[in-house]
Structure formats: structure tokens, C-alpha cells
């Protein structure tokens, strides 16, 4: 005997209604509890991958930002850049780090290179599901 033949019509309706009620209960719960990742503030710029691995550091990656070269650090002014790197809207740092020491959220914005940065947990920013942005320090 097949399953459909063993179930009465009223039992099929009850199971269908229970599945329907369960679906809407879960959908309603998710509607009010889901929190999307925050967008960076309007004065920030997204850092979009793929990021290039920086071989001179423990966990560094490069985000190329040629439009911001005018404010980047350089050899005659190594603390010029005002930029801060944000990971999911949380500031990383310290800034102006020597490239060989970039790990655990440290970063450097260098002329002709871009932003050399690391994730706060040293994971690969190409695959860690975190969002990165740059901006001026928050007041």
C-alpha cells in the first residue's frame, strides 16, 4: 500500500496546515530578527577585492586605491595619510605600520601601493565574509 493510500484526506490536510504554519512562524521570526551587515558611512570608500597578498608581511593584503595617492604616506612624510581602515565599521589599527609588521588589523596607506592591511584576526579578506572600507577618523 502506498503512503498516499494509507493517509486519509483529513490527515493530509492537517499535515499540510502544520507545515504551512511552521513555514510562516519561521519566516516571521527571521523577518524581525535578521540584521543585515551595515553599509559603511557615506564618507567611506569600499575596499573591494580581490585583494593581493603582500608577501613582505605576516598577514598583509593590498587594496589598490590610486585616487587616494595624493594623501598617502611616502618616504619623506611617513605619517601623512589621514585614512583609517574599517572592518565591518570597526576601526582597525594602528595606522602607518611598517609593512613587515602588518598583522592583527594593522595597516598602512602608501603612495603608489595603496592600502596594505590585515584582517583583525589575520584571516584572508578575500574569503572571510567581512566588509572593509576606508575613511577619515570619526569625530
XYZ file of N, CA and C in Angstrom:
417
model
N 0.820 -1.174 0.000
C 0.000 0.000 0.000
C 0.876 1.255 0.000
N 0.572 2.183 -0.844
C 1.338 3.420 -0.944
C 0.974 4.362 0.191
N 1.891 5.315 0.451
C 1.715 6.273 1.538
C 0.442 7.087 1.352
N 0.191 7.515 0.140
C -0.999 8.337 -0.135
C -2.280 7.558 0.157
N -2.254 6.261 -0.055
C -3.440 5.442 0.212
C -3.631 5.226 1.704
N -2.546 5.206 2.503
C -2.652 4.984 3.942
C -3.108 6.238 4.681
N -2.859 7.403 4.142
C -3.228 8.648 4.801
C -4.628 9.064 4.365
N -5.428 9.383 5.320
C -6.764 9.861 4.982
C -6.655 11.307 4.501
N -7.697 11.737 3.892
C -7.701 13.112 3.372
C -7.562 14.124 4.508
N -8.212 13.892 5.622
C -8.121 14.837 6.734
C -6.711 14.854 7.330
N -6.035 13.732 7.340
C -4.657 13.689 7.844
C -3.723 14.463 6.901
N -3.917 14.331 5.616
C -3.115 15.074 4.654
C -3.314 16.574 4.835
N -4.540 17.001 5.073
C -4.830 18.420 5.271
C -4.169 18.918 6.553
N -4.242 18.121 7.639
C -3.629 18.509 8.905
C -2.107 18.662 8.768
N -1.470 17.739 8.092
C -0.020 17.816 7.899
C 0.333 19.029 7.026
N -0.440 19.266 5.996
C -0.205 20.431 5.140
C -0.369 21.739 5.902
N -1.395 21.837 6.730
C -1.602 23.042 7.526
C -0.491 23.228 8.564
N -0.009 22.150 9.156
C 1.084 22.238 10.129
C 2.363 22.724 9.448
N 2.648 22.200 8.253
C 3.834 22.645 7.513
C 3.691 24.114 7.132
N 2.512 24.500 6.699
C 2.239 25.886 6.336
C 2.432 26.808 7.543
N 1.908 26.429 8.703
C 2.041 27.231 9.924
C 3.507 27.307 10.356
N 4.236 26.210 10.261
C 5.652 26.199 10.631
C 6.438 27.141 9.731
N 6.181 27.094 8.433
C 6.868 27.962 7.490
C 6.668 29.430 7.854
N 5.422 29.843 8.105
C 5.153 31.243 8.406
C 5.703 31.656 9.769
N 5.750 30.738 10.719
C 6.349 31.054 12.018
C 7.839 31.342 11.856
N 8.534 30.517 11.090
C 9.969 30.718 10.857
C 10.205 31.986 10.038
N 9.413 32.197 9.008
C 9.566 33.404 8.180
C 9.317 34.662 8.999
N 8.309 34.656 9.856
C 8.036 35.811 10.705
C 9.161 36.071 11.685
N 9.697 35.014 12.269
C 10.819 35.159 13.198
C 12.018 35.773 12.485
N 12.362 35.265 11.311
C 13.521 35.771 10.581
C 13.323 37.207 10.109
N 12.095 37.557 9.788
C 11.823 38.915 9.333
C 12.178 39.942 10.414
N 11.923 39.613 11.659
C 12.146 40.567 12.740
C 13.479 40.382 13.461
N 14.217 39.337 13.169
C 15.492 39.122 13.858
C 16.702 39.250 12.948
N 16.525 39.207 11.642
C 17.657 39.307 10.720
C 18.207 40.723 10.720
N 19.496 40.849 10.888
C 20.153 42.149 10.857
C 21.179 42.116 9.727
N 20.950 42.858 8.645
C 21.906 42.848 7.533
C 23.209 43.520 7.947
N 24.325 43.137 7.314
C 25.584 43.809 7.631
C 25.480 45.303 7.317
N 26.084 46.116 8.153
C 25.946 47.562 7.934
C 26.720 48.032 6.716
N 26.170 49.026 6.046
C 26.901 49.689 4.973
C 27.885 50.650 5.621
N 29.000 50.914 4.955
C 29.907 51.889 5.550
C 29.264 53.272 5.523
N 29.693 54.144 6.398
C 29.155 55.510 6.360
C 29.345 56.130 4.977
N 28.563 57.143 4.693
C 28.558 57.759 3.361
C 29.900 58.348 2.952
N 30.732 58.723 3.928
C 32.021 59.312 3.584
C 33.140 58.271 3.515
N 32.772 57.003 3.485
C 33.764 55.930 3.365
C 33.779 55.378 1.944
N 34.870 54.720 1.616
C 35.017 54.076 0.314
C 35.175 52.590 0.553
N 34.399 51.797 -0.173
C 34.516 50.339 -0.069
C 35.892 49.895 -0.546
N 36.459 48.940 0.131
C 37.633 48.240 -0.379
C 37.103 46.949 -0.976
N 37.235 46.829 -2.274
C 36.692 45.657 -2.948
C 37.814 44.776 -3.454
N 37.663 43.484 -3.246
C 38.664 42.519 -3.692
C 38.516 42.239 -5.165
N 39.327 41.357 -5.673
C 40.232 40.536 -4.871
C 41.436 41.346 -4.392
N 41.809 41.070 -3.148
C 42.968 41.719 -2.557
C 44.208 40.897 -2.866
N 45.312 41.594 -3.090
C 46.570 40.947 -3.463
C 47.362 40.673 -2.195
N 47.844 39.459 -2.055
C 48.654 39.087 -0.875
C 49.949 39.887 -0.895
N 50.283 40.522 0.224
C 51.528 41.272 0.340
C 52.557 40.350 0.977
N 53.519 39.910 0.205
C 54.476 38.903 0.651
C 55.442 39.399 1.720
N 55.566 40.701 1.901
C 56.522 41.223 2.859
C 56.020 41.263 4.290
N 54.800 40.770 4.544
C 54.255 40.819 5.904
C 53.657 39.476 6.290
N 53.270 39.361 7.549
C 52.714 38.113 8.071
C 51.326 37.822 7.514
N 50.499 38.857 7.428
C 49.106 38.642 7.034
C 48.570 39.775 6.171
N 49.432 40.500 5.494
C 49.024 41.678 4.759
C 48.435 41.407 3.389
N 47.514 42.272 3.016
C 46.890 42.260 1.691
C 46.854 43.691 1.184
N 46.842 43.837 -0.133
C 46.868 45.163 -0.747
C 45.524 45.458 -1.403
N 44.998 46.643 -1.113
C 43.841 47.186 -1.821
C 44.362 48.409 -2.581
N 44.287 48.369 -3.893
C 44.829 49.441 -4.719
C 43.828 50.599 -4.770
N 44.299 51.796 -4.390
C 43.453 52.995 -4.367
C 44.176 54.166 -5.023
N 44.336 54.154 -6.347
C 45.105 55.231 -6.996
C 44.495 56.620 -6.808
N 43.191 56.735 -6.621
C 42.555 58.046 -6.460
C 42.941 58.720 -5.146
N 43.427 57.933 -4.187
C 43.779 58.490 -2.883
C 45.285 58.629 -2.678
N 46.061 58.485 -3.749
C 47.519 58.605 -3.649
C 47.970 59.985 -3.165
N 47.196 61.012 -3.452
C 47.598 62.370 -3.069
C 47.687 62.554 -1.559
N 47.000 61.717 -0.795
C 47.053 61.845 0.659
C 47.786 60.678 1.331
N 48.416 59.820 0.534
C 49.078 58.629 1.071
C 50.418 58.962 1.728
N 50.838 58.077 2.630
C 52.170 58.200 3.222
C 53.212 58.037 2.122
N 54.389 58.621 2.337
C 55.505 58.460 1.409
C 56.795 58.568 2.214
N 57.914 58.311 1.578
C 59.187 58.234 2.302
C 59.553 59.545 3.011
N 59.222 60.694 2.422
C 59.573 61.964 3.074
C 58.508 62.440 4.075
N 57.367 61.744 4.138
C 56.303 62.075 5.100
C 55.540 60.796 5.444
N 56.115 59.936 6.295
C 55.534 58.611 6.542
C 54.277 58.606 7.426
N 53.804 59.748 7.891
C 52.596 59.804 8.712
C 51.560 60.757 8.131
N 51.574 60.918 6.817
C 50.722 61.894 6.148
C 49.274 61.430 6.002
N 49.049 60.181 5.727
C 47.703 59.710 5.410
C 46.754 59.803 6.609
N 45.596 60.422 6.405
C 44.607 60.501 7.483
C 43.641 59.315 7.495
N 43.785 58.397 6.536
C 42.797 57.332 6.387
C 42.864 56.298 7.501
N 41.686 55.763 7.809
C 41.526 54.656 8.738
C 40.852 53.530 7.972
N 41.300 52.295 8.199
C 40.648 51.132 7.599
C 39.623 50.614 8.601
N 38.427 50.334 8.096
C 37.344 49.813 8.926
C 36.995 48.397 8.489
N 36.778 47.535 9.459
C 36.345 46.159 9.220
C 34.956 46.037 9.837
N 33.943 45.873 9.005
C 32.552 45.865 9.479
C 32.267 47.085 10.358
N 32.722 48.245 9.909
C 32.507 49.535 10.559
C 33.211 49.679 11.914
N 34.193 48.846 12.180
C 35.028 48.966 13.382
C 36.431 49.325 12.921
N 36.979 50.399 13.478
C 38.292 50.878 13.054
C 39.382 49.862 13.382
N 40.267 49.657 12.414
C 41.440 48.822 12.621
C 42.621 49.727 12.957
N 43.731 49.139 13.281
C 44.909 49.962 13.533
C 45.895 49.252 14.426
N 47.010 49.863 14.630
C 47.353 51.242 14.321
C 47.691 51.452 12.843
N 47.563 52.710 12.452
C 47.899 53.114 11.084
C 49.401 53.331 10.970
N 49.874 53.553 9.758
C 51.281 53.888 9.468
C 52.240 52.795 9.945
N 51.787 51.548 9.931
C 52.613 50.433 10.392
C 53.643 50.064 9.337
N 54.833 49.722 9.785
C 55.869 49.217 8.872
C 55.302 47.974 8.187
N 55.465 47.874 6.892
C 54.808 46.817 6.123
C 55.143 45.414 6.612
N 56.345 45.184 7.062
C 56.725 43.856 7.552
C 55.964 43.471 8.817
N 55.435 44.448 9.543
C 54.724 44.174 10.799
C 53.210 44.156 10.653
N 52.707 44.227 9.443
C 51.254 44.297 9.264
C 50.630 42.935 9.550
N 49.832 42.919 10.619
C 49.071 41.752 11.071
C 48.109 42.248 12.144
N 47.115 41.467 12.464
C 46.171 41.783 13.547
C 45.496 43.147 13.388
N 45.132 43.508 12.168
C 44.397 44.746 11.921
C 45.250 45.969 11.658
N 46.557 45.843 11.677
C 47.415 46.997 11.378
C 47.340 47.296 9.883
N 47.660 48.536 9.526
C 47.606 48.904 8.105
C 48.506 50.082 7.816
N 48.703 50.313 6.520
C 49.483 51.434 6.030
C 48.908 51.852 4.687
N 48.783 53.150 4.485
C 48.327 53.696 3.204
C 49.545 54.343 2.560
N 50.073 53.700 1.525
C 51.355 54.114 0.960
C 51.197 54.549 -0.486
N 51.839 55.656 -0.832
C 51.782 56.214 -2.180
C 52.301 55.203 -3.203
N 51.556 55.018 -4.278
C 51.946 54.112 -5.347
C 51.650 52.649 -5.061
N 51.248 52.324 -3.844
C 50.977 50.937 -3.467
C 49.511 50.733 -3.115
N 48.935 51.662 -2.410
C 47.558 51.533 -1.947
C 47.537 51.270 -0.453
N 46.507 50.605 0.006
C 46.381 50.281 1.419
C 46.869 48.862 1.629
N 47.884 48.716 2.469
C 48.352 47.395 2.877
C 47.732 47.178 4.251
N 46.905 46.152 4.393
C 46.166 45.949 5.628
C 46.043 44.468 5.941
N 45.616 44.176 7.159
C 45.319 42.800 7.537
C 43.991 42.775 8.275
N 43.338 41.641 8.221
C 42.104 41.465 8.976
C 42.446 41.447 10.467
N 41.487 41.765 11.295
C 41.733 41.800 12.738
C 42.152 40.433 13.278
N 41.713 39.372 12.621
C 42.066 38.013 13.058
C 43.072 37.339 12.118
N 43.689 38.122 11.248
C 44.678 37.647 10.265
C 44.097 36.691 9.229
N 42.792 36.643 9.089
C 42.190 35.780 8.065
C 42.332 36.448 6.694
N 42.040 35.693 5.661
C 42.131 36.190 4.293
C 40.915 37.075 3.999
N 41.096 38.366 3.728
C 39.950 39.243 3.475
C 39.201 38.913 2.186
N 39.781 38.068 1.354
C 39.079 37.646 0.138
C 37.992 36.621 0.441
N 38.069 35.972 1.606
C 37.127 34.886 1.893
C 36.600 34.881 3.324
N 36.792 35.941 4.093
C 36.362 35.899 5.497
C 34.982 36.509 5.748
N 34.279 36.932 4.722
C 32.917 37.466 4.802
C 32.834 38.763 5.611
N 33.936 39.487 5.732
C 33.915 40.783 6.402
C 33.984 41.874 5.343
N 33.405 43.030 5.649
C 33.421 44.160 4.717
C 34.462 45.163 5.181
N 35.216 45.683 4.220
C 36.280 46.636 4.520
C 36.012 47.951 3.815
N 36.305 49.048 4.509
C 36.155 50.376 3.927
C 37.265 51.258 4.495
N 37.484 52.380 3.836
C 38.430 53.378 4.336
C 37.704 54.697 4.451
N 38.139 55.490 5.417
C 37.574 56.806 5.610
C 38.426 57.595 6.570
N 38.041 58.817 6.766
C 38.741 59.653 7.742
C 38.266 59.238 9.137
N 39.068 59.534 10.155
C 38.672 59.172 11.519
C 37.322 59.790 11.887
N 36.546 59.056 12.660
C 35.246 59.563 13.111
C 35.466 60.599 14.200
N 34.654 61.635 14.163
C 34.787 62.716 15.156
C 34.185 62.313 16.481
